[in-house]
Short mmCIF file of C-alpha atoms in Angstrom, two decimals:
data_model
loop_
_atom_site.label_atom_id
_atom_site.label_comp_id
_atom_site.label_asym_id
_atom_site.label_seq_id
_atom_site.Cartn_x
_atom_site.Cartn_y
_atom_site.Cartn_z
CA UNK A 1 29.41 -36.55 -58.87
CA UNK A 2 32.26 -37.11 -56.48
CA UNK A 3 31.94 -33.63 -55.12
CA UNK A 4 28.22 -33.98 -54.59
CA UNK A 5 28.82 -37.38 -52.88
CA UNK A 6 31.26 -35.71 -50.47
CA UNK A 7 28.79 -32.91 -49.66
CA UNK A 8 25.89 -35.29 -48.88
CA UNK A 9 26.55 -35.10 -45.14
CA UNK A 10 26.28 -31.36 -45.27
CA UNK A 11 22.97 -31.54 -47.17
CA UNK A 12 21.61 -34.01 -44.60
CA UNK A 13 22.80 -31.82 -41.83
CA UNK A 14 20.97 -28.82 -43.26
CA UNK A 15 17.74 -30.77 -43.74
CA UNK A 16 17.85 -32.29 -40.22
CA UNK A 17 18.58 -29.00 -38.61
CA UNK A 18 15.53 -27.47 -40.15
CA UNK A 19 13.32 -30.15 -38.68
CA UNK A 20 14.96 -31.15 -35.44
CA UNK A 21 17.75 -28.77 -34.43
CA UNK A 22 21.46 -28.76 -34.49
CA UNK A 23 22.07 -31.81 -32.21
CA UNK A 24 19.91 -34.21 -34.17
CA UNK A 25 21.54 -32.71 -37.36
CA UNK A 26 25.00 -33.44 -36.01
CA UNK A 27 24.03 -37.06 -35.34
CA UNK A 28 22.49 -37.43 -38.72
CA UNK A 29 25.65 -36.04 -40.48
CA UNK A 30 27.84 -38.53 -38.58
CA UNK A 31 25.51 -41.36 -39.49
CA UNK A 32 25.49 -40.43 -43.14
CA UNK A 33 29.27 -40.06 -43.34
CA UNK A 34 29.71 -43.48 -41.73
CA UNK A 35 27.01 -45.01 -44.03
CA UNK A 36 28.85 -43.64 -47.14
CA UNK A 37 32.03 -45.55 -46.17
CA UNK A 38 30.04 -48.77 -45.34
CA UNK A 39 28.29 -48.58 -48.71
CA UNK A 40 31.60 -48.15 -50.54
CA UNK A 41 33.15 -51.09 -48.73
CA UNK A 42 30.13 -53.27 -49.49
CA UNK A 43 30.36 -52.34 -53.16
CA UNK A 44 34.13 -52.96 -52.97
CA UNK A 45 34.77 -49.38 -54.03
CA UNK A 46 37.97 -47.58 -52.85
CA UNK A 47 37.57 -45.31 -49.82
CA UNK A 48 39.59 -42.10 -49.96
CA UNK A 49 41.79 -41.16 -47.00
CA UNK A 50 39.95 -37.86 -47.07
CA UNK A 51 36.69 -39.67 -46.36
CA UNK A 52 38.26 -41.43 -43.32
CA UNK A 53 39.65 -38.17 -42.08
CA UNK A 54 36.30 -36.40 -42.59
CA UNK A 55 34.53 -39.19 -40.69
CA UNK A 56 37.05 -39.10 -37.81
CA UNK A 57 36.82 -35.30 -37.50
CA UNK A 58 32.98 -35.26 -37.88
CA UNK A 59 32.69 -38.15 -35.32
CA UNK A 60 35.01 -36.51 -32.87
CA UNK A 61 33.60 -32.99 -32.99
CA UNK A 62 30.05 -34.20 -33.45
CA UNK A 63 30.41 -36.49 -30.42
CA UNK A 64 31.68 -33.64 -28.24
CA UNK A 65 28.89 -31.40 -29.60
CA UNK A 66 26.20 -33.93 -28.56
CA UNK A 67 27.79 -35.00 -25.23
CA UNK A 68 28.60 -31.58 -23.99
CA UNK A 69 25.59 -29.92 -25.64
CA UNK A 70 27.97 -27.35 -27.12
CA UNK A 71 27.44 -26.44 -30.85
CA UNK A 72 30.83 -24.70 -31.11
CA UNK A 73 32.57 -27.98 -31.60
CA UNK A 74 30.76 -28.81 -34.82
CA UNK A 75 30.86 -25.25 -36.02
CA UNK A 76 34.79 -25.57 -36.04
CA UNK A 77 34.56 -28.58 -38.26
CA UNK A 78 34.45 -26.90 -41.76
CA UNK A 79 37.38 -24.63 -40.88
CA UNK A 80 39.56 -27.46 -39.52
CA UNK A 81 38.96 -29.79 -42.49
CA UNK A 82 39.55 -26.93 -45.03
CA UNK A 83 42.74 -25.99 -43.28
CA UNK A 84 43.88 -29.57 -43.14
CA UNK A 85 43.30 -29.84 -46.89
CA UNK A 86 45.24 -26.61 -47.50
CA UNK A 87 48.22 -28.00 -45.50
CA UNK A 88 48.10 -31.35 -47.29
CA UNK A 89 47.95 -29.70 -50.75
CA UNK A 90 50.75 -27.29 -49.86
CA UNK A 91 53.07 -30.08 -48.58
CA UNK A 92 52.40 -32.14 -51.69
CA UNK A 93 54.19 -29.41 -53.76
CA UNK A 94 57.43 -30.65 -52.23
CA UNK A 95 56.99 -34.16 -53.47
CA UNK A 96 57.31 -35.69 -56.98
CA UNK A 97 53.76 -34.81 -57.85
CA UNK A 98 51.18 -32.51 -56.23
CA UNK A 99 47.93 -33.85 -54.91
CA UNK A 100 45.99 -32.24 -57.84
CA UNK A 101 48.17 -34.12 -60.27
CA UNK A 102 47.90 -37.41 -58.40
CA UNK A 103 44.10 -37.09 -58.27
CA UNK A 104 43.55 -35.96 -61.87
CA UNK A 105 46.72 -37.00 -63.70
CA UNK A 106 45.15 -40.15 -65.05
CA UNK A 107 42.43 -38.06 -66.82
CA UNK A 108 44.33 -34.97 -67.80
CA UNK A 109 47.74 -34.36 -69.41
CA UNK A 110 48.99 -31.01 -68.28
CA UNK A 111 52.45 -29.37 -68.01
CA UNK A 112 53.99 -29.52 -64.48
CA UNK A 113 53.80 -25.74 -63.93
CA UNK A 114 50.05 -25.85 -64.59
CA UNK A 115 49.62 -28.61 -61.95
CA UNK A 116 51.54 -26.52 -59.49
CA UNK A 117 49.45 -23.35 -60.10
CA UNK A 118 46.29 -25.48 -59.70
CA UNK A 119 47.48 -26.83 -56.48
CA UNK A 120 48.41 -23.39 -55.17
CA UNK A 121 44.97 -22.17 -56.11
CA UNK A 122 43.32 -24.97 -54.03
CA UNK A 123 45.59 -24.08 -51.12
CA UNK A 124 44.42 -20.56 -51.24
CA UNK A 125 40.80 -21.62 -51.65
CA UNK A 126 40.82 -23.97 -48.75
CA UNK A 127 42.47 -21.32 -46.51
CA UNK A 128 39.88 -18.74 -47.51
CA UNK A 129 37.09 -21.19 -46.94
CA UNK A 130 38.24 -22.12 -43.54
CA UNK A 131 38.67 -18.48 -42.55
CA UNK A 132 35.23 -17.49 -43.83
CA UNK A 133 33.60 -20.34 -41.83
CA UNK A 134 35.44 -19.16 -38.70
CA UNK A 135 34.30 -15.59 -39.24
CA UNK A 136 30.72 -16.50 -39.77
CA UNK A 137 30.63 -18.99 -36.83
CA UNK A 138 32.66 -17.11 -34.18
CA UNK A 139 33.26 -13.45 -35.10
CA UNK A 140 30.20 -12.27 -36.93
CA UNK A 141 27.34 -11.10 -34.57
CA UNK A 142 23.67 -10.88 -35.24
CA UNK A 143 22.66 -7.46 -33.94
CA UNK A 144 19.13 -6.33 -32.84
CA UNK A 145 19.54 -3.24 -35.05
CA UNK A 146 20.16 -5.36 -38.17
CA UNK A 147 16.99 -7.47 -37.79
CA UNK A 148 14.18 -7.34 -40.36
CA UNK A 149 10.71 -6.11 -39.38
CA UNK A 150 9.34 -9.51 -38.62
CA UNK A 151 12.35 -10.59 -36.70
CA UNK A 152 12.30 -7.35 -34.76
CA UNK A 153 8.70 -8.12 -33.69
CA UNK A 154 9.66 -11.61 -32.57
CA UNK A 155 12.75 -10.16 -30.75
CA UNK A 156 10.43 -7.97 -28.64
CA UNK A 157 7.93 -10.75 -28.09
CA UNK A 158 10.31 -13.37 -26.75
CA UNK A 159 11.28 -11.14 -23.87
CA UNK A 160 7.74 -11.33 -22.37
CA UNK A 161 5.87 -14.09 -24.15
CA UNK A 162 6.57 -17.74 -23.19
CA UNK A 163 4.99 -19.09 -26.40
CA UNK A 164 6.76 -16.66 -28.63
CA UNK A 165 10.06 -17.75 -26.98
CA UNK A 166 9.32 -21.40 -27.41
CA UNK A 167 8.50 -20.87 -31.13
CA UNK A 168 11.17 -18.34 -31.92
CA UNK A 169 14.06 -20.03 -30.12
CA UNK A 170 13.16 -23.75 -30.20
CA UNK A 171 10.66 -23.98 -33.02
CA UNK A 172 8.21 -25.70 -30.81
CA UNK A 173 4.97 -25.00 -28.96
CA UNK A 174 5.29 -24.34 -25.28
CA UNK A 175 3.68 -27.70 -24.51
CA UNK A 176 6.29 -29.44 -26.63
CA UNK A 177 9.23 -28.16 -24.61
CA UNK A 178 10.86 -30.64 -22.20
CA UNK A 179 10.30 -30.15 -18.42
CA UNK A 180 13.86 -28.94 -18.09
CA UNK A 181 13.39 -26.32 -20.86
CA UNK A 182 10.14 -25.08 -19.26
CA UNK A 183 11.93 -24.76 -15.90
CA UNK A 184 14.81 -22.82 -17.47
CA UNK A 185 12.33 -20.62 -19.31
CA UNK A 186 10.50 -19.62 -16.15
CA UNK A 187 13.65 -18.11 -14.67
CA UNK A 188 15.07 -16.48 -17.81
CA UNK A 189 15.42 -12.63 -17.63
CA UNK A 190 13.97 -10.74 -20.72
CA UNK A 191 17.60 -9.90 -21.80
CA UNK A 192 18.60 -13.53 -21.62
CA UNK A 193 15.53 -14.60 -23.74
CA UNK A 194 16.41 -12.00 -26.39
CA UNK A 195 20.03 -13.15 -26.46
CA UNK A 196 18.94 -16.76 -26.96
CA UNK A 197 16.91 -15.67 -29.96
CA UNK A 198 19.75 -13.72 -31.43
CA UNK A 199 21.89 -16.84 -30.92
CA UNK A 200 19.40 -18.96 -32.76
CA UNK A 201 19.36 -16.56 -35.69
CA UNK A 202 23.19 -16.63 -35.75
CA UNK A 203 23.11 -20.41 -35.81
CA UNK A 204 20.51 -20.37 -38.76
CA UNK A 205 22.93 -17.98 -40.57
CA UNK A 206 25.81 -20.36 -40.04
CA UNK A 207 23.89 -23.40 -41.17
CA UNK A 208 22.79 -21.64 -44.36
CA UNK A 209 26.33 -20.48 -45.05
CA UNK A 210 27.64 -24.00 -44.52
CA UNK A 211 25.52 -25.33 -47.20
CA UNK A 212 24.83 -22.56 -49.75
CA UNK A 213 27.93 -20.45 -49.07
CA UNK A 214 30.66 -23.16 -48.87
CA UNK A 215 29.09 -25.50 -51.40
CA UNK A 216 28.35 -22.63 -53.79
CA UNK A 217 32.00 -21.38 -53.47
CA UNK A 218 33.30 -24.84 -54.11
CA UNK A 219 31.28 -25.38 -57.19
CA UNK A 220 32.17 -22.03 -58.68
CA UNK A 221 35.83 -22.54 -57.97
CA UNK A 222 35.82 -26.07 -59.47
CA UNK A 223 34.14 -24.55 -62.60
CA UNK A 224 36.73 -21.77 -62.72
CA UNK A 225 39.51 -24.32 -62.54
CA UNK A 226 37.87 -26.28 -65.35
CA UNK A 227 37.91 -23.23 -67.50
CA UNK A 228 41.57 -22.59 -66.73
CA UNK A 229 42.55 -26.24 -67.39
CA UNK A 230 40.72 -26.25 -70.76
CA UNK A 231 43.08 -23.52 -71.99
CA UNK A 232 46.06 -25.76 -71.40
CA UNK A 233 44.81 -29.10 -72.82
CA UNK A 234 46.41 -30.39 -75.89
CA UNK A 235 44.00 -30.30 -78.86
CA UNK A 236 42.53 -33.62 -79.90
CA UNK A 237 44.05 -35.19 -82.91
CA UNK A 238 42.00 -34.83 -86.10
CA UNK A 239 40.80 -38.06 -87.57
CA UNK A 240 42.64 -39.18 -90.77
CA UNK A 241 40.66 -38.94 -93.98
CA UNK A 242 39.85 -42.33 -95.41
CA UNK A 243 41.65 -43.27 -98.62
CA UNK A 244 39.61 -42.68 -101.78
#
């Protein structure tokens, strides 16, 4: 439940993106992250330092994304927060108890070497998650040659058809575009229109990866750790037989 609560801003970001685009989605994610902390404070529940850090990072990068109209800032957020967690978990190994033991030690009794292995596993997972996000966001390219049949048709149409461009790139009818967008559209070369469509497809890919890819990886990794931990738990004491 804690994991799902922490992923709520990502789910909201995904839903808002599908309906209103990346800038509204960014604002919605910041609002939800702030709302989560407000609710916890009203209910007098503890607020983790990770939640404050997530809000600060999301608010900073999200604010830059909206103010500068540059989606690259918010696309860095999953990588930066995963790498920050990796560093924090790694440094905790030099203290009296690792972060994993401090978070779960009250519920689980495990040998110290097991706690260390669990912590190193999370370090590797966070590093990998951050690297995968960076690859999808900034290295991977959507190529015209890799498009499906329907996407290939739209790719050809956006170069010459204003309505196809408005729908394919902005998800709106031509009449719903702002005056500035219609002005920019009128001077765009065919190659620039097609490049904008590929950029939109790449953004869709990243948003889907951010929710389904990273969330799915985290759930599977947590389950795998649960299986590993179960092998090292002490068996429960058998109840004594009542005297005859």
